[in-house]
mmCIF file of C-alpha atoms in Angstrom:
data_model
loop_
_atom_site.group_PDB
_atom_site.id
_atom_site.type_symbol
_atom_site.label_atom_id
_atom_site.label_comp_id
_atom_site.label_asym_id
_atom_site.label_seq_id
_atom_site.Cartn_x
_atom_site.Cartn_y
_atom_site.Cartn_z
ATOM 1 C CA MET A 376 -71.670 -220.032 -26.832
ATOM 2 C CA GLU A 377 -68.166 -221.183 -25.783
ATOM 3 C CA LEU A 378 -67.788 -221.772 -29.486
ATOM 4 C CA THR A 379 -67.968 -217.553 -29.819
ATOM 5 C CA LYS A 380 -65.643 -216.708 -27.625
ATOM 6 C CA LYS A 381 -63.084 -219.106 -28.850
ATOM 7 C CA ARG A 382 -63.878 -217.355 -32.051
ATOM 8 C CA ARG A 383 -63.116 -213.905 -30.913
ATOM 9 C CA CYS A 384 -60.039 -215.099 -28.966
ATOM 10 C CA HIS A 385 -58.331 -216.675 -31.898
ATOM 11 C CA ILE A 386 -59.096 -213.477 -34.080
ATOM 12 C CA LEU A 387 -58.078 -210.363 -31.089
ATOM 13 C CA LYS A 388 -54.587 -212.802 -30.764
ATOM 14 C CA ASN A 389 -54.747 -212.995 -34.598
ATOM 15 C CA SER A 390 -55.368 -209.088 -34.487
ATOM 16 C CA ILE A 391 -52.751 -208.485 -32.076
ATOM 17 C CA CYS A 392 -50.103 -210.998 -33.655
ATOM 18 C CA PHE A 393 -50.859 -208.455 -36.949
ATOM 19 C CA VAL A 394 -49.816 -205.060 -34.762
ATOM 20 C CA LEU A 395 -47.527 -206.633 -33.747
ATOM 21 C CA VAL A 396 -45.208 -207.174 -36.850
ATOM 22 C CA VAL A 397 -46.854 -204.228 -38.504
ATOM 23 C CA VAL A 398 -44.433 -201.906 -35.449
ATOM 24 C CA SER A 399 -41.903 -204.262 -35.493
ATOM 25 C CA VAL A 400 -41.585 -203.496 -39.718
ATOM 26 C CA CYS A 401 -41.464 -200.313 -39.122
ATOM 27 C CA CYS A 402 -39.248 -199.484 -36.257
ATOM 28 C CA LEU A 403 -36.898 -201.620 -38.762
ATOM 29 C CA SER A 404 -37.002 -199.688 -41.525
ATOM 30 C CA ILE A 405 -36.451 -196.356 -39.260
ATOM 31 C CA LEU A 406 -33.339 -197.430 -38.060
ATOM 32 C CA ILE A 407 -32.071 -198.693 -40.859
ATOM 33 C CA PHE A 408 -33.335 -195.431 -42.823
ATOM 34 C CA SER A 409 -31.110 -193.308 -39.317
ATOM 35 C CA MET A 410 -28.397 -195.524 -40.134
ATOM 36 C CA LEU A 411 -27.717 -194.904 -44.344
ATOM 37 C CA ARG A 412 -28.175 -190.826 -43.823
ATOM 38 C CA LEU A 413 -25.089 -189.400 -45.075
ATOM 39 C CA PRO A 414 -24.116 -186.315 -43.532
ATOM 40 C CA ASP A 415 -24.540 -183.106 -45.239
ATOM 41 C CA ILE A 416 -21.078 -181.846 -45.558
ATOM 42 C CA SER A 417 -18.758 -184.741 -46.848
ATOM 43 C CA LEU A 418 -14.556 -184.013 -47.644
ATOM 44 C CA GLY A 419 -14.554 -182.624 -51.106
ATOM 45 C CA SER A 420 -17.487 -180.363 -52.146
ATOM 46 C CA THR A 421 -21.419 -180.493 -50.855
ATOM 47 C CA SER A 422 -24.891 -178.952 -52.198
ATOM 48 C CA ILE A 423 -25.819 -176.840 -48.961
ATOM 49 C CA HIS A 424 -29.708 -175.491 -49.097
ATOM 50 C CA GLY A 425 -29.173 -175.811 -53.679
ATOM 51 C CA GLU A 426 -25.678 -173.983 -53.542
ATOM 52 C CA VAL A 427 -22.408 -175.982 -53.911
ATOM 53 C CA TYR A 428 -19.522 -174.746 -51.993
ATOM 54 C CA ARG A 429 -15.934 -175.698 -51.731
ATOM 55 C CA ARG A 430 -13.862 -177.026 -48.359
ATOM 56 C CA GLU A 431 -11.324 -174.423 -49.838
ATOM 57 C CA GLU A 432 -14.209 -171.256 -49.990
ATOM 58 C CA ILE A 433 -14.387 -171.614 -46.640
ATOM 59 C CA GLY A 434 -10.832 -172.163 -45.238
ATOM 60 C CA LYS A 435 -8.768 -173.944 -43.207
ATOM 61 C CA PHE A 436 -9.057 -172.745 -39.330
ATOM 62 C CA ALA A 437 -12.767 -172.715 -40.417
ATOM 63 C CA GLU A 438 -13.066 -175.823 -40.947
ATOM 64 C CA MET A 439 -10.787 -177.196 -37.943
ATOM 65 C CA MET A 440 -13.393 -174.383 -35.167
ATOM 66 C CA ILE A 441 -16.426 -176.862 -37.193
ATOM 67 C CA GLU A 442 -14.599 -179.644 -36.607
ATOM 68 C CA MET A 443 -14.199 -179.168 -32.346
ATOM 69 C CA LEU A 444 -18.986 -178.908 -32.371
ATOM 70 C CA PRO A 445 -20.360 -182.485 -32.489
ATOM 71 C CA GLU A 446 -22.685 -182.370 -35.418
ATOM 72 C CA ASP A 447 -25.357 -184.141 -33.697
ATOM 73 C CA LEU A 448 -25.745 -181.161 -31.561
ATOM 74 C CA ALA A 449 -27.904 -178.176 -32.645
ATOM 75 C CA PHE A 450 -25.083 -175.073 -32.530
ATOM 76 C CA THR A 451 -24.482 -171.915 -35.165
ATOM 77 C CA ILE A 452 -20.917 -170.709 -35.004
ATOM 78 C CA PHE A 453 -19.478 -167.530 -37.291
ATOM 79 C CA VAL A 454 -16.570 -168.153 -38.691
ATOM 80 C CA PRO A 455 -14.194 -165.966 -39.293
ATOM 81 C CA SER A 456 -13.697 -165.525 -43.526
ATOM 82 C CA VAL A 457 -9.610 -166.507 -44.396
ATOM 83 C CA LYS A 458 -9.281 -162.624 -45.105
ATOM 84 C CA ALA A 459 -10.487 -162.209 -41.392
ATOM 85 C CA PHE A 460 -8.116 -164.932 -40.091
ATOM 86 C CA ASP A 461 -5.176 -163.216 -41.760
ATOM 87 C CA ARG A 462 -6.024 -159.143 -41.234
ATOM 88 C CA GLU A 463 -6.335 -159.781 -37.364
ATOM 89 C CA LEU A 464 -5.547 -162.327 -36.219
ATOM 90 C CA LYS A 465 -2.189 -162.923 -38.232
ATOM 91 C CA LEU A 466 -2.908 -166.498 -39.041
ATOM 92 C CA GLN A 467 -1.741 -168.337 -42.291
ATOM 93 C CA VAL A 468 -1.848 -171.812 -42.744
ATOM 94 C CA ASN A 469 1.707 -171.889 -44.583
ATOM 95 C CA ASP A 470 2.751 -170.461 -41.360
ATOM 96 C CA SER A 471 0.067 -171.265 -38.480
ATOM 97 C CA LEU A 472 0.066 -174.659 -38.715
ATOM 98 C CA VAL A 473 3.645 -176.202 -38.682
ATOM 99 C CA GLY A 474 6.041 -177.233 -35.503
ATOM 100 C CA ASP A 475 6.114 -174.907 -32.576
ATOM 101 C CA ASN A 476 2.887 -173.022 -34.276
ATOM 102 C CA VAL A 477 -0.276 -175.960 -34.364
ATOM 103 C CA ASN A 478 -1.028 -175.836 -30.424
ATOM 104 C CA ASN A 479 -1.307 -171.993 -31.222
ATOM 105 C CA THR A 480 -3.260 -172.062 -33.443
ATOM 106 C CA TYR A 481 -5.044 -174.629 -32.176
ATOM 107 C CA ALA A 482 -5.829 -172.351 -28.633
ATOM 108 C CA ILE A 483 -6.742 -169.378 -30.351
ATOM 109 C CA LEU A 484 -8.925 -171.418 -32.374
ATOM 110 C CA SER A 485 -10.467 -172.499 -29.629
ATOM 111 C CA ARG A 486 -11.052 -169.479 -27.831
ATOM 112 C CA ILE A 487 -12.373 -167.862 -30.427
ATOM 113 C CA LEU A 488 -14.832 -170.845 -31.370
ATOM 114 C CA GLY A 489 -15.346 -169.973 -27.193
ATOM 115 C CA PHE A 490 -16.673 -166.351 -28.547
ATOM 116 C CA SER A 491 -18.236 -167.055 -31.770
ATOM 117 C CA ALA A 492 -20.911 -170.355 -30.674
ATOM 118 C CA VAL A 493 -24.494 -170.194 -29.370
ATOM 119 C CA PRO A 494 -25.580 -173.932 -28.637
ATOM 120 C CA ARG A 495 -28.872 -173.825 -30.145
ATOM 121 C CA THR A 496 -30.376 -173.397 -34.464
ATOM 122 C CA LEU A 497 -30.233 -169.788 -35.486
ATOM 123 C CA SER A 498 -30.709 -169.475 -39.714
ATOM 124 C CA SER A 499 -30.569 -165.692 -41.128
ATOM 125 C CA ILE A 500 -34.456 -166.355 -41.531
ATOM 126 C CA MET A 501 -34.874 -166.697 -37.967
ATOM 127 C CA VAL A 502 -33.611 -162.686 -37.322
ATOM 128 C CA PRO A 503 -36.419 -160.216 -38.028
ATOM 129 C CA PHE A 504 -35.288 -156.928 -39.903
ATOM 130 C CA GLY A 505 -35.382 -153.735 -37.507
ATOM 131 C CA GLU A 506 -34.442 -155.866 -34.274
ATOM 132 C CA GLU A 507 -31.598 -156.527 -32.688
ATOM 133 C CA ILE A 508 -31.648 -160.242 -30.670
ATOM 134 C CA SER A 509 -29.067 -161.541 -27.538
ATOM 135 C CA TYR A 510 -27.478 -165.283 -26.748
ATOM 136 C CA ASP A 511 -24.323 -165.716 -24.466
ATOM 137 C CA SER A 512 -21.785 -167.609 -26.755
ATOM 138 C CA LEU A 513 -20.094 -170.717 -25.570
ATOM 139 C CA SER A 514 -17.760 -168.468 -23.227
ATOM 140 C CA GLY A 515 -20.762 -166.579 -21.885
ATOM 141 C CA LEU A 516 -20.238 -163.451 -24.060
ATOM 142 C CA THR A 517 -23.075 -161.520 -25.558
ATOM 143 C CA LEU A 518 -23.854 -161.513 -28.879
ATOM 144 C CA TYR A 519 -25.779 -159.290 -30.828
ATOM 145 C CA ILE A 520 -26.812 -160.140 -33.997
ATOM 146 C CA SER A 521 -29.045 -158.056 -36.224
ATOM 147 C CA LYS A 522 -29.735 -158.277 -39.795
ATOM 148 C CA SER A 523 -29.395 -155.132 -41.828
ATOM 149 C CA SER A 524 -31.736 -153.880 -44.999
ATOM 150 C CA ASP A 525 -29.642 -155.585 -47.261
ATOM 151 C CA GLY A 526 -29.930 -159.429 -45.314
ATOM 152 C CA LYS A 527 -26.656 -159.486 -44.763
ATOM 153 C CA LEU A 528 -26.182 -160.250 -40.005
ATOM 154 C CA LEU A 529 -23.890 -158.333 -38.303
ATOM 155 C CA VAL A 530 -22.628 -159.824 -34.550
ATOM 156 C CA ASN A 531 -21.032 -157.752 -32.792
ATOM 157 C CA ARG A 532 -20.567 -155.008 -35.213
ATOM 158 C CA VAL A 533 -19.464 -157.628 -37.744
ATOM 159 C CA GLU A 534 -20.823 -158.604 -41.211
ATOM 160 C CA SER A 535 -21.675 -161.645 -42.435
ATOM 161 C CA GLU A 536 -20.141 -162.532 -45.771
ATOM 162 C CA ARG A 537 -22.097 -166.206 -46.440
ATOM 163 C CA LEU A 538 -25.027 -167.816 -44.571
ATOM 164 C CA ASP A 539 -27.145 -169.868 -43.363
ATOM 165 C CA LEU A 540 -24.484 -173.230 -44.234
ATOM 166 C CA LYS A 541 -24.963 -176.633 -43.154
ATOM 167 C CA LYS A 542 -23.021 -179.684 -41.311
ATOM 168 C CA GLY A 543 -25.409 -181.910 -39.518
ATOM 169 C CA LYS A 544 -26.811 -179.998 -37.202
ATOM 170 C CA ILE A 545 -25.129 -176.883 -37.134
ATOM 171 C CA VAL A 546 -25.707 -173.890 -38.684
ATOM 172 C CA ILE A 547 -22.261 -172.047 -40.168
ATOM 173 C CA HIS A 548 -22.119 -168.092 -41.147
ATOM 174 C CA ILE A 549 -18.800 -166.587 -42.713
ATOM 175 C CA MET A 550 -18.038 -163.738 -40.751
ATOM 176 C CA ASP A 551 -15.697 -160.553 -42.369
ATOM 177 C CA GLY A 552 -14.220 -159.645 -39.197
ATOM 178 C CA VAL A 553 -13.656 -161.812 -35.380
ATOM 179 C CA ILE A 554 -15.827 -161.841 -32.820
ATOM 180 C CA MET A 555 -14.050 -161.718 -29.528
ATOM 181 C CA ASP A 556 -13.509 -159.713 -26.171
ATOM 182 C CA ALA A 557 -11.719 -157.329 -25.697
ATOM 183 C CA GLU A 558 -9.487 -158.327 -22.840
ATOM 184 C CA PHE A 559 -8.067 -161.210 -25.923
ATOM 185 C CA GLU A 560 -8.649 -159.059 -28.837
ATOM 186 C CA GLN A 561 -6.056 -156.866 -27.398
ATOM 187 C CA SER A 562 -3.994 -159.655 -26.676
ATOM 188 C CA VAL A 563 -3.611 -160.627 -30.363
ATOM 189 C CA GLN A 564 -2.752 -157.351 -31.672
ATOM 190 C CA PRO A 565 0.730 -156.469 -32.113
ATOM 191 C CA ASP A 566 2.813 -154.771 -29.059
ATOM 192 C CA TYR A 567 4.588 -151.686 -30.632
ATOM 193 C CA ASN A 568 6.758 -150.327 -27.782
ATOM 194 C CA GLU A 569 8.830 -154.410 -27.630
ATOM 195 C CA GLY A 570 11.098 -152.577 -29.808
ATOM 196 C CA ASP A 571 11.934 -149.611 -27.182
#
């Protein structure tokens, strides 16, 4: 009787050791794989959802806005295109990132980031046709988002140019305009009465 109890105890100890070793190896392999995981966007060109694009297509200002967000948290950002930065905000890389203009440019970009970033993942597939959904941006501005019949997103009446780019957990949509509130829009408009 005593011999069978010793065998059960010995078998029980061996199986516990085996399970412990298997769990340890699994945890260690998960840790190694997660540390070796590469970011979605590198400094050069990158493949996103099978689509290749270059940093120059996003533009320096959009890249600066994206770099202000942490990659490990889920955000969706509606960044203006290069033409929209020039057309609506009069920001050009050659002038806006030189000398004293750098601080003003960062201030403008951080304000635009607050108006155009949502603290959640929102790909174009998640927006239903014919319905309008709304989310609050980081600054509290309500973003009204809908999808047109051609699949483009409309955010506060600004149409998208490119959709569903990704950097880490950040979803990026390139817009053909700048999303901002009325007060900020007035502050960046040229003052035509300065000469009078």
